């Protein structure tokens, strides 16, 4: 008679036939969940300490378990651990190895626990640490942007609406727009962290456990800020992962917009910036090419992160309480999101100091595009003309400029007076690009002085984000 026990599955007791080979491969998650080995071991050590603390394990048993788990961690880190698909996932692989190493005491570790609360705990620990890593990379990118903004606080470029030249802005001001978007991403990450760092352990399979567990003890050991209030919810919901991937998707949306600008700006048509040779690649056929591959790939990767968000939302919808195996599918989208977003942030942070700004080209583009037309209208308004009339007068002056190939600042006073007699010599003060940006002199405006003080405030705000250090894991 076939006996499932002879294939060594921890749950083989109620089975009489072994698992179909393809079912085994199909249901296994060890291929991708083994990356949580540290969190799994940290969770098990905390659980064992708690069991000893409440008297379910003896101190000696607890020490044997901890020693065994620490040795297993070394084995894994030395690349000597034999991961087995038969043992399905990271949890059963480590637990089985523990029993191999320390004997029967190893079998006591799983007292008062289930893989359902164990896996939910592992993911939360893993994600918690990864959020810290990501937040640090994001901060490094913001710091790079702030440095660029400081260096180029006076540099003038055309500001765009509809990708048509609109009004002059400073390059520093433009960089600060990115800093602000990323600041909100920082704050979304910090917010999401609070809901990630909640401990499921103690929920066991779904209903809690009959052992006198001390969940507060375990939570303290693992650095969780709170414990999950409801056992059914604790083992089943993955909304924390959805929230994180949604935050990541928004961040990628920002990086994608940023990428798009860098791609445009580094083209021969704009020629506003140089991205640095180490961040570009050439073409195998066209010798003149220097392609902005990094921003292009980042823009492209945004799509897969959006896809992961949709996967997780769809994975969760329609699941009855409590744990269902569907949830095993949460890991790959989450891990792929983490890997890619961290990679994108790292590249962007590294790229910032490599960006060379072509100030002359940007200035020339701003000059060519009648970007001070609004300034001329504002000038006429200050001299008493209603804004709508001023708009009309300047529109005619611009048409004349288009016909004669002259910017407003290049017209003679008499020429300008042909459009309105109230224009006098002082008009040239407002028609210059420097005059235009300096006049937007209020909080949030593009004047170089305002940019400098905004940089200071942004640095303060950035330093206020408390980025949790990885705890045990
Ligand atoms: N590998 C599983 C997962 O990722 C662990 C939990 C399995 N629990 C169970 N009762 N089958 O979700």
Short mmCIF file of C-alpha atoms and ligand atoms in Angstrom, two decimals:
data_model
loop_
_atom_site.label_atom_id
_atom_site.label_comp_id
_atom_site.label_asym_id
_atom_site.label_seq_id
_atom_site.Cartn_x
_atom_site.Cartn_y
_atom_site.Cartn_z
CA UNK A 1 0.00 0.00 0.00
CA UNK A 2 1.32 3.38 -0.82
CA UNK A 3 1.86 5.58 2.17
CA UNK A 4 2.25 9.31 1.73
CA UNK A 5 4.36 9.36 4.90
CA UNK A 6 7.25 7.81 3.06
CA UNK A 7 7.62 10.95 0.97
CA UNK A 8 8.14 13.08 4.02
CA UNK A 9 5.48 15.75 3.68
CA UNK A 10 4.73 17.41 7.02
CA UNK A 11 1.01 17.10 6.32
CA UNK A 12 1.13 13.55 4.90
CA UNK A 13 -0.72 11.98 7.86
CA UNK A 14 -4.24 12.03 6.38
CA UNK A 15 -3.14 11.01 2.87
CA UNK A 16 -2.82 7.56 1.39
CA UNK A 17 -1.51 8.39 -2.08
CA UNK A 18 1.50 10.55 -2.88
CA UNK A 19 1.05 13.88 -4.66
CA UNK A 20 0.97 13.77 -8.43
CA UNK A 21 4.37 14.93 -9.65
CA UNK A 22 3.01 17.76 -11.73
CA UNK A 23 0.65 18.88 -8.96
CA UNK A 24 3.64 19.06 -6.69
CA UNK A 25 5.54 21.26 -9.12
CA UNK A 26 2.45 23.33 -9.86
CA UNK A 27 1.61 24.07 -6.24
CA UNK A 28 5.14 24.69 -5.00
CA UNK A 29 6.23 28.24 -4.22
CA UNK A 30 9.73 27.62 -2.93
CA UNK A 31 11.23 28.80 -6.22
CA UNK A 32 10.14 32.34 -5.43
CA UNK A 33 9.37 32.47 -1.70
CA UNK A 34 12.82 31.29 -0.61
CA UNK A 35 13.93 34.90 -0.83
CA UNK A 36 12.04 35.40 2.46
CA UNK A 37 14.26 32.92 4.30
CA UNK A 38 15.65 35.54 6.72
CA UNK A 39 12.20 36.77 7.64
CA UNK A 40 10.96 33.21 8.01
CA UNK A 41 13.81 32.40 10.37
CA UNK A 42 13.44 35.63 12.34
CA UNK A 43 9.70 34.94 12.70
CA UNK A 44 10.37 31.39 13.86
CA UNK A 45 12.97 32.48 16.40
CA UNK A 46 10.57 35.07 17.84
CA UNK A 47 7.78 32.49 17.93
CA UNK A 48 10.04 29.96 19.72
CA UNK A 49 11.09 32.58 22.28
CA UNK A 50 7.46 33.42 22.90
CA UNK A 51 6.57 29.73 23.33
CA UNK A 52 9.36 29.40 25.91
CA UNK A 53 8.25 32.62 27.60
CA UNK A 54 4.74 31.23 28.13
CA UNK A 55 6.04 27.80 29.13
CA UNK A 56 4.98 25.82 26.06
CA UNK A 57 8.63 25.06 25.23
CA UNK A 58 11.40 24.52 27.75
CA UNK A 59 14.29 26.95 27.68
CA UNK A 60 16.50 24.12 26.46
CA UNK A 61 14.16 23.27 23.58
CA UNK A 62 13.95 26.93 22.67
CA UNK A 63 17.74 27.27 22.58
CA UNK A 64 18.08 24.14 20.45
CA UNK A 65 15.53 25.52 17.98
CA UNK A 66 17.20 28.94 17.82
CA UNK A 67 20.66 27.41 17.35
CA UNK A 68 19.34 25.12 14.63
CA UNK A 69 17.63 27.98 12.80
CA UNK A 70 20.75 30.14 12.96
CA UNK A 71 22.81 27.32 11.49
CA UNK A 72 20.26 26.89 8.72
CA UNK A 73 20.53 30.58 7.93
CA UNK A 74 24.28 30.20 7.53
CA UNK A 75 23.76 27.13 5.38
CA UNK A 76 21.43 29.11 3.10
CA UNK A 77 23.80 32.04 2.93
CA UNK A 78 26.72 29.82 2.04
CA UNK A 79 24.63 28.37 -0.79
CA UNK A 80 24.68 24.91 0.80
CA UNK A 81 20.98 24.54 1.53
CA UNK A 82 19.21 21.96 -0.64
CA UNK A 83 15.86 23.53 -1.46
CA UNK A 84 13.24 20.93 -2.25
CA UNK A 85 10.08 21.34 -4.32
CA UNK A 86 8.61 18.34 -2.54
CA UNK A 87 8.65 20.46 0.58
CA UNK A 88 6.59 23.05 -1.29
CA UNK A 89 7.62 26.37 0.23
CA UNK A 90 10.24 28.20 2.23
CA UNK A 91 8.42 27.48 5.50
CA UNK A 92 8.31 23.70 5.18
CA UNK A 93 11.83 23.54 3.74
CA UNK A 94 13.29 25.30 6.75
CA UNK A 95 11.17 23.46 9.26
CA UNK A 96 12.06 20.07 7.80
CA UNK A 97 15.74 20.94 7.81
CA UNK A 98 15.45 22.02 11.45
CA UNK A 99 14.19 18.57 12.39
CA UNK A 100 16.97 16.98 10.33
CA UNK A 101 19.50 18.98 12.28
CA UNK A 102 18.19 18.97 15.85
CA UNK A 103 15.86 15.99 15.88
CA UNK A 104 12.40 15.74 17.41
CA UNK A 105 12.56 19.11 19.19
CA UNK A 106 12.41 20.72 15.74
CA UNK A 107 8.90 19.36 15.37
CA UNK A 108 7.75 21.48 18.30
CA UNK A 109 8.42 24.80 16.56
CA UNK A 110 5.13 24.80 14.69
CA UNK A 111 3.10 24.63 17.94
CA UNK A 112 0.41 27.32 18.00
CA UNK A 113 1.23 28.47 14.49
CA UNK A 114 0.13 27.76 10.93
CA UNK A 115 1.75 28.48 7.62
CA UNK A 116 -1.14 30.88 7.10
CA UNK A 117 -0.08 33.32 9.81
CA UNK A 118 3.55 32.46 9.13
CA UNK A 119 3.48 33.46 5.48
CA UNK A 120 1.50 36.62 6.17
CA UNK A 121 4.13 37.54 8.78
CA UNK A 122 7.03 36.80 6.46
CA UNK A 123 5.65 38.97 3.67
CA UNK A 124 5.03 41.85 6.03
CA UNK A 125 8.54 41.64 7.49
CA UNK A 126 10.03 41.42 4.03
CA UNK A 127 8.01 44.29 2.64
CA UNK A 128 8.66 46.42 5.71
CA UNK A 129 12.41 46.21 5.17
CA UNK A 130 12.11 46.72 1.45
CA UNK A 131 10.05 49.86 1.97
CA UNK A 132 12.95 51.18 4.04
CA UNK A 133 15.43 50.39 1.25
CA UNK A 134 13.17 52.00 -1.33
CA UNK A 135 12.57 55.10 0.73
CA UNK A 136 16.32 55.56 1.05
CA UNK A 137 16.87 55.30 -2.70
CA UNK A 138 14.01 57.71 -3.25
CA UNK A 139 15.60 60.15 -0.85
CA UNK A 140 18.93 59.84 -2.65
CA UNK A 141 17.19 60.72 -5.91
CA UNK A 142 15.51 63.70 -4.29
CA UNK A 143 18.82 64.89 -2.89
CA UNK A 144 20.34 64.63 -6.37
CA UNK A 145 17.48 66.68 -7.79
CA UNK A 146 17.91 69.29 -5.07
CA UNK A 147 21.59 69.61 -5.88
CA UNK A 148 20.80 70.01 -9.55
CA UNK A 149 18.17 72.60 -8.66
CA UNK A 150 20.66 74.51 -6.55
CA UNK A 151 23.32 74.46 -9.23
CA UNK A 152 20.84 75.62 -11.88
CA UNK A 153 18.68 77.95 -9.80
CA UNK A 154 19.36 80.85 -12.21
CA UNK A 155 19.37 78.85 -15.44
CA UNK A 156 16.53 79.81 -17.73
CA UNK A 157 14.57 77.38 -19.86
CA UNK A 158 11.25 77.57 -21.63
CA UNK A 159 8.35 76.32 -19.54
CA UNK A 160 5.76 74.45 -21.59
CA UNK A 161 2.05 73.91 -21.77
CA UNK A 162 0.81 71.60 -24.55
CA UNK A 163 4.55 71.10 -25.19
CA UNK A 164 4.52 74.60 -26.72
CA UNK A 165 6.70 77.31 -25.25
CA UNK A 166 4.66 79.07 -22.59
CA UNK A 167 6.66 81.18 -20.13
CA UNK A 168 10.28 81.14 -19.05
CA UNK A 169 11.06 79.21 -15.90
CA UNK A 170 14.27 78.38 -14.14
CA UNK A 171 15.71 74.91 -14.53
CA UNK A 172 15.97 74.75 -10.75
CA UNK A 173 12.25 75.39 -10.48
CA UNK A 174 11.54 72.60 -12.95
CA UNK A 175 13.65 70.18 -10.89
CA UNK A 176 11.74 71.18 -7.78
CA UNK A 177 8.51 70.09 -9.44
CA UNK A 178 9.98 66.58 -9.53
CA UNK A 179 11.10 66.88 -5.94
CA UNK A 180 7.51 67.66 -4.92
CA UNK A 181 6.03 64.70 -6.79
CA UNK A 182 8.58 62.40 -5.18
CA UNK A 183 7.91 63.98 -1.79
CA UNK A 184 4.31 62.81 -2.03
CA UNK A 185 5.58 59.36 -3.01
CA UNK A 186 7.78 59.41 0.11
CA UNK A 187 4.79 60.27 2.20
CA UNK A 188 2.66 57.54 0.60
CA UNK A 189 5.42 55.01 1.35
CA UNK A 190 5.66 56.13 4.98
CA UNK A 191 1.90 55.91 5.30
CA UNK A 192 1.70 52.47 3.76
CA UNK A 193 4.47 51.27 6.09
CA UNK A 194 2.17 51.80 9.08
CA UNK A 195 -0.36 49.31 7.73
CA UNK A 196 2.33 46.85 6.65
CA UNK A 197 4.03 46.72 10.02
CA UNK A 198 1.23 44.85 11.79
CA UNK A 199 1.75 41.31 13.09
CA UNK A 200 -0.46 38.38 11.99
CA UNK A 201 1.30 35.73 14.16
CA UNK A 202 -1.06 34.18 16.66
CA UNK A 203 -3.89 34.02 14.13
CA UNK A 204 -2.66 30.49 13.35
CA UNK A 205 -4.68 28.84 10.56
CA UNK A 206 -7.65 31.19 10.86
CA UNK A 207 -9.29 31.10 14.30
CA UNK A 208 -6.41 31.71 16.66
CA UNK A 209 -4.79 29.05 18.82
CA UNK A 210 -5.56 27.19 22.02
CA UNK A 211 -2.04 27.77 23.37
CA UNK A 212 -1.57 30.68 25.78
CA UNK A 213 0.34 32.76 23.23
CA UNK A 214 1.67 36.18 24.17
CA UNK A 215 1.31 38.06 20.92
CA UNK A 216 2.65 41.29 22.36
CA UNK A 217 5.87 39.50 23.24
CA UNK A 218 6.31 38.22 19.67
CA UNK A 219 5.46 41.61 18.20
CA UNK A 220 8.12 43.29 20.35
CA UNK A 221 10.70 40.69 19.31
CA UNK A 222 10.00 41.35 15.65
CA UNK A 223 9.63 45.12 15.84
CA UNK A 224 6.00 45.17 14.78
CA UNK A 225 4.19 48.38 15.74
CA UNK A 226 0.84 46.63 16.21
CA UNK A 227 -0.78 43.22 16.25
CA UNK A 228 -3.58 42.21 13.92
CA UNK A 229 -6.88 42.44 15.78
CA UNK A 230 -8.77 39.72 13.94
CA UNK A 231 -7.37 36.30 13.13
CA UNK A 232 -9.52 35.71 10.03
CA UNK A 233 -8.50 39.05 8.56
CA UNK A 234 -4.86 38.59 9.58
CA UNK A 235 -4.29 35.44 7.54
CA UNK A 236 -6.31 36.39 4.50
CA UNK A 237 -6.14 39.99 3.39
CA UNK A 238 -3.29 41.22 1.24
CA UNK A 239 -4.51 44.81 1.04
CA UNK A 240 -1.18 45.98 2.47
CA UNK A 241 0.57 44.56 -0.60
CA UNK A 242 -2.02 46.13 -2.88
CA UNK A 243 -1.52 49.45 -1.17
CA UNK A 244 2.22 49.19 -1.55
CA UNK A 245 2.05 48.27 -5.24
CA UNK A 246 -0.39 51.11 -5.80
CA UNK A 247 2.10 53.49 -4.19
CA UNK A 248 4.81 51.99 -6.38
CA UNK A 249 2.63 52.41 -9.47
CA UNK A 250 2.15 56.09 -8.70
CA UNK A 251 5.88 56.50 -8.16
CA UNK A 252 6.56 54.78 -11.49
CA UNK A 253 4.05 57.07 -13.17
CA UNK A 254 6.13 59.98 -11.91
CA UNK A 255 9.41 58.41 -13.00
CA UNK A 256 7.87 57.71 -16.37
CA UNK A 257 6.89 61.36 -16.88
CA UNK A 258 10.35 62.38 -15.75
CA UNK A 259 11.85 59.86 -18.20
CA UNK A 260 9.80 61.27 -21.02
CA UNK A 261 11.19 64.75 -20.37
CA UNK A 262 14.76 63.50 -20.22
CA UNK A 263 14.25 61.64 -23.49
CA UNK A 264 12.86 64.75 -25.17
CA UNK A 265 15.47 67.05 -23.69
CA UNK A 266 18.38 64.87 -24.77
CA UNK A 267 17.16 64.68 -28.38
CA UNK A 268 18.92 66.70 -31.08
CA UNK A 269 15.68 68.65 -31.51
CA UNK A 270 15.62 69.99 -27.94
CA UNK A 271 19.28 69.53 -26.99
CA UNK A 272 18.72 70.82 -23.44
CA UNK A 273 20.69 68.20 -21.50
CA UNK A 274 23.34 65.54 -21.84
CA UNK A 275 22.64 62.38 -19.85
CA UNK A 276 26.22 61.19 -19.55
CA UNK A 277 27.76 58.41 -21.60
CA UNK A 278 27.49 55.82 -18.86
CA UNK A 279 23.70 56.10 -18.91
CA UNK A 280 23.23 55.82 -22.66
CA UNK A 281 23.93 53.19 -25.28
CA UNK A 282 24.84 53.29 -28.94
CA UNK A 283 23.29 51.77 -32.01
CA UNK A 284 24.76 48.76 -33.77
CA UNK A 285 24.08 50.33 -37.15
CA UNK A 286 23.91 54.11 -36.76
CA UNK A 287 27.27 55.36 -35.52
CA UNK A 288 25.97 58.81 -34.54
CA UNK A 289 23.46 57.50 -32.00
CA UNK A 290 23.51 57.96 -28.25
CA UNK A 291 20.26 56.58 -27.00
CA UNK A 292 18.64 57.44 -23.65
CA UNK A 293 18.02 53.77 -22.79
CA UNK A 294 17.79 54.20 -19.05
CA UNK A 295 14.84 56.63 -19.05
CA UNK A 296 13.23 54.67 -21.88
CA UNK A 297 13.40 51.42 -19.90
CA UNK A 298 12.11 53.10 -16.78
CA UNK A 299 9.18 54.45 -18.81
CA UNK A 300 8.63 50.94 -20.15
CA UNK A 301 8.81 49.24 -16.76
CA UNK A 302 6.00 51.44 -15.51
CA UNK A 303 3.65 49.21 -17.48
CA UNK A 304 4.58 46.03 -15.68
CA UNK A 305 4.13 47.65 -12.28
CA UNK A 306 0.64 48.81 -13.29
CA UNK A 307 0.03 45.22 -14.37
CA UNK A 308 1.10 43.90 -10.96
CA UNK A 309 -1.34 46.24 -9.26
CA UNK A 310 -4.14 44.86 -11.41
CA UNK A 311 -3.00 41.28 -10.70
CA UNK A 312 -3.12 41.78 -6.95
CA UNK A 313 -6.47 43.53 -6.97
CA UNK A 314 -7.92 40.75 -9.09
CA UNK A 315 -6.25 38.07 -6.98
CA UNK A 316 -7.97 39.36 -3.87
CA UNK A 317 -11.42 40.08 -5.22
CA UNK A 318 -13.94 37.33 -4.68
CA UNK A 319 -11.90 35.43 -2.09
CA UNK A 320 -14.04 34.23 0.80
CA UNK A 321 -12.54 34.35 4.29
CA UNK A 322 -10.07 33.21 5.38
CA UNK A 323 -6.83 31.96 3.74
CA UNK A 324 -7.04 30.53 0.24
CA UNK A 325 -4.18 29.17 -1.83
CA UNK A 326 -4.86 31.95 -4.33
CA UNK A 327 -2.83 34.11 -1.99
CA UNK A 328 0.33 32.28 -2.89
CA UNK A 329 0.12 34.28 -6.11
CA UNK A 330 0.71 37.53 -4.20
CA UNK A 331 4.46 37.11 -4.07
CA UNK A 332 5.69 37.27 -7.64
CA UNK A 333 3.92 40.55 -8.50
CA UNK A 334 5.04 42.05 -5.22
CA UNK A 335 8.67 40.93 -5.58
CA UNK A 336 8.87 41.95 -9.21
CA UNK A 337 7.50 45.37 -8.28
CA UNK A 338 10.11 45.75 -5.56
CA UNK A 339 12.99 44.63 -7.75
CA UNK A 340 12.07 46.89 -10.61
CA UNK A 341 11.16 49.98 -8.65
CA UNK A 342 14.34 49.74 -6.58
CA UNK A 343 16.34 49.35 -9.79
CA UNK A 344 14.68 52.36 -11.40
CA UNK A 345 15.25 54.51 -8.33
CA UNK A 346 18.86 53.47 -8.10
CA UNK A 347 19.52 54.30 -11.74
CA UNK A 348 17.79 57.64 -11.50
CA UNK A 349 19.64 58.55 -8.32
CA UNK A 350 22.95 57.59 -9.94
CA UNK A 351 22.11 59.50 -13.11
CA UNK A 352 21.34 62.86 -11.49
CA UNK A 353 24.96 63.96 -10.93
CA UNK A 354 25.77 62.90 -14.53
CA UNK A 355 23.28 65.27 -16.12
CA UNK A 356 24.88 68.22 -17.90
CA UNK A 357 22.64 71.18 -18.53
CA UNK A 358 23.01 73.05 -21.81
CA UNK A 359 22.02 76.46 -20.51
CA UNK A 360 22.66 78.34 -23.76
CA UNK A 361 20.37 76.08 -25.76
CA UNK A 362 17.58 76.33 -23.22
CA UNK A 363 17.91 80.09 -23.07
CA UNK A 364 17.79 80.31 -26.85
CA UNK A 365 14.66 78.13 -26.95
CA UNK A 366 12.97 80.35 -24.37
CA UNK A 367 13.94 83.46 -26.34
CA UNK A 368 12.64 82.08 -29.62
CA UNK A 369 9.24 81.12 -28.30
CA UNK A 370 7.85 84.57 -27.30
CA UNK A 371 7.88 83.29 -23.76
CA UNK A 372 7.66 86.81 -22.29
CA UNK A 373 4.40 87.64 -24.04
CA UNK A 374 2.44 87.34 -20.80
CA UNK A 375 4.93 89.69 -19.16
CA UNK A 376 4.20 92.32 -21.80
CA UNK A 377 0.46 91.90 -21.22
CA UNK A 378 0.98 92.25 -17.44
CA UNK A 379 3.05 95.39 -18.13
CA UNK A 380 0.17 96.94 -20.08
CA UNK A 381 -2.26 96.03 -17.31
CA UNK A 382 -0.03 97.76 -14.77
CA UNK A 383 -0.25 100.84 -17.01
CA UNK A 384 -4.05 100.75 -16.83
CA UNK A 385 -5.12 98.61 -19.80
CA UNK A 386 -7.77 95.90 -19.12
CA UNK A 387 -6.21 92.42 -19.38
CA UNK A 388 -8.32 91.28 -22.35
CA UNK A 389 -7.26 94.34 -24.37
CA UNK A 390 -3.65 93.79 -23.36
CA UNK A 391 -3.91 90.15 -24.52
CA UNK A 392 -5.12 91.38 -27.93
CA UNK A 393 -2.35 93.99 -28.26
CA UNK A 394 0.37 91.47 -27.39
CA UNK A 395 -1.14 88.91 -29.75
CA UNK A 396 -0.68 91.40 -32.61
CA UNK A 397 2.88 92.15 -31.53
CA UNK A 398 3.64 88.41 -31.53
CA UNK A 399 2.18 88.02 -35.01
CA UNK A 400 4.46 90.82 -36.16
CA UNK A 401 7.37 89.06 -34.47
CA UNK A 402 6.58 85.81 -36.27
CA UNK A 403 6.47 87.66 -39.61
CA UNK A 404 9.70 89.55 -39.05
CA UNK A 405 11.59 86.82 -37.19
CA UNK A 406 12.06 88.96 -34.07
CA UNK A 407 11.43 88.25 -30.43
CA UNK A 408 9.51 90.93 -28.49
CA UNK A 409 12.69 92.07 -26.74
CA UNK A 410 14.37 92.57 -30.12
CA UNK A 411 11.80 95.07 -31.43
CA UNK A 412 12.55 98.77 -31.38
CA UNK A 413 10.58 100.92 -28.96
CA UNK A 414 8.85 102.67 -31.86
CA UNK A 415 7.87 99.29 -33.29
CA UNK A 416 6.28 98.26 -29.99
CA UNK A 417 4.58 101.62 -29.65
CA UNK A 418 2.86 100.87 -32.93
CA UNK A 419 0.78 98.35 -30.97
CA UNK A 420 0.12 100.59 -27.96
CA UNK A 421 1.16 104.12 -27.19
CA UNK A 422 1.39 103.50 -23.48
CA UNK A 423 4.54 101.40 -23.99
CA UNK A 424 7.68 103.25 -22.89
CA UNK A 425 11.39 102.51 -22.58
CA UNK A 426 10.92 100.66 -19.26
CA UNK A 427 9.19 97.82 -21.17
CA UNK A 428 12.55 96.23 -21.91
CA UNK A 429 12.98 95.47 -18.20
CA UNK A 430 10.02 93.08 -18.36
CA UNK A 431 10.74 91.62 -21.77
CA UNK A 432 13.99 90.02 -20.76
CA UNK A 433 13.95 86.41 -19.67
CA UNK A 434 15.71 87.27 -16.39
CA UNK A 435 13.14 89.98 -15.65
CA UNK A 436 10.32 87.57 -16.38
CA UNK A 437 11.46 84.85 -13.98
CA UNK A 438 12.54 87.31 -11.28
CA UNK A 439 9.06 88.84 -11.30
CA UNK A 440 7.44 85.56 -10.20
CA UNK A 441 8.64 86.22 -6.73
CA UNK A 442 6.38 84.40 -4.30
CA UNK A 443 6.27 81.02 -2.58
CA UNK A 444 6.02 78.40 -5.30
CA UNK A 445 7.14 80.84 -8.03
CA UNK A 446 10.06 80.43 -10.41
CA UNK A 447 12.22 83.42 -9.30
CA UNK A 448 15.76 82.20 -8.50
CA UNK A 449 15.52 83.56 -4.94
CA UNK A 450 12.30 81.63 -4.40
CA UNK A 451 13.88 78.50 -5.84
CA UNK A 452 16.75 78.81 -3.37
CA UNK A 453 14.48 79.12 -0.38
CA UNK A 454 12.24 76.29 -1.64
CA UNK A 455 15.33 74.08 -1.81
CA UNK A 456 16.02 74.78 1.85
CA UNK A 457 12.46 73.95 2.84
CA UNK A 458 12.49 70.76 0.76
CA UNK A 459 15.68 69.62 2.49
CA UNK A 460 14.03 70.15 5.87
CA UNK A 461 10.92 68.28 4.88
CA UNK A 462 12.95 65.43 3.46
CA UNK A 463 14.90 65.06 6.69
CA UNK A 464 11.63 64.73 8.59
CA UNK A 465 10.75 61.38 7.03
CA UNK A 466 11.75 58.78 9.54
CA UNK A 467 12.97 55.79 7.60
CA UNK A 468 12.75 52.74 9.79
CA UNK A 469 15.92 50.67 9.95
CA UNK A 470 15.63 46.99 9.10
CA UNK A 471 15.06 45.33 12.47
CA UNK A 472 15.95 41.67 12.81
CA UNK A 473 15.77 40.81 9.21
N1 LIG B 1 3.14 28.88 0.28
C1 LIG B 1 1.93 29.32 0.87
C2 LIG B 1 1.63 30.77 0.44
O1 LIG B 1 2.46 31.36 -0.13
C3 LIG B 1 2.03 29.27 2.37
C4 LIG B 1 0.73 29.09 3.08
C5 LIG B 1 0.14 27.79 2.75
N2 LIG B 1 -0.92 27.46 3.61
C6 LIG B 1 -1.72 26.44 3.33
N3 LIG B 1 -2.62 26.19 4.19
N4 LIG B 1 -1.64 25.78 2.22
O2 LIG B 1 0.58 31.29 0.67
#
